Steps between C-alpha positions, in 0.01 A plus 500: 500500500844418603569836627377661817479837629777592755296462862637606806457247783630490845740775397647295212462595147420193265630541143264590218683226279562156671835368541384183331273190566533251776308192505384374862380159530448212778604132455277261342418362837423855694155632466583785729428871366563736772889474423453561178313825531744613738796422284304689228444791674856531618650452157261753360640744763844451364368619144454158339206377301370176663303208333372288796446152377316396814534178699497146394704564189629210312837509391423462141271831528774716671773391265264613179376834663875576555625398157233709345539789719859501569498677844785684664454265804312182598369503881371155641329490830405219746301498814414140506831365579563320185738788319814305527371187326254690231806770457745216398276345247398851343826677502657214292210592245535851487891483443458230231283783317723688280356854551517455861853364562620856635163611643517591862312232695428519883322284737371544853262425780475180713706282271464192739271340741746379746613844634842495299715354777827367339373585157687685237203570269638859413816334386355231316244708331720756394760210344185397321454819332351771709670839532362545851303334781302691770417245743280594807667570833731760402314829383468356129313801435793744558712267311264485199448864498873559486551243217216665297615844526872367407373343164647623202302725293395367158602696197217651311490613125397888521296569200465894444194642321524788266190724396447538123 
């Protein structure tokens, strides 16, 4: 069932109808799951339905799932420090898939193993096709939450039911 009942949690009202679908995934080399569960809960709190593909997702599976489901956004998370390397590879595959060319794609977490000194990973990832980069260190959760709440709402076709 794609609709949820409106539920009041921590003083916030969750919408009865999701704003759309967001796919959450790790990069192919990352086996961590706690970050994906956290992101799923955060995104759901903002009113989206989440499809969590889990850890160690091969690039081809991520692209196939996104092509089939046509999400409002794709969120890629890395904890193992290989987010930059894997992200540069997977964004090219996502952007070369016609239905995903304009889909917002973001990446965040630990993107390198060197501490990031002297690196412009964010700029390079954005130039490669990511819409936003949330690297560890400068409150990435608050920045991601702001990005998520600013997403334009998809147009939904409204159908009316008439009783006979």
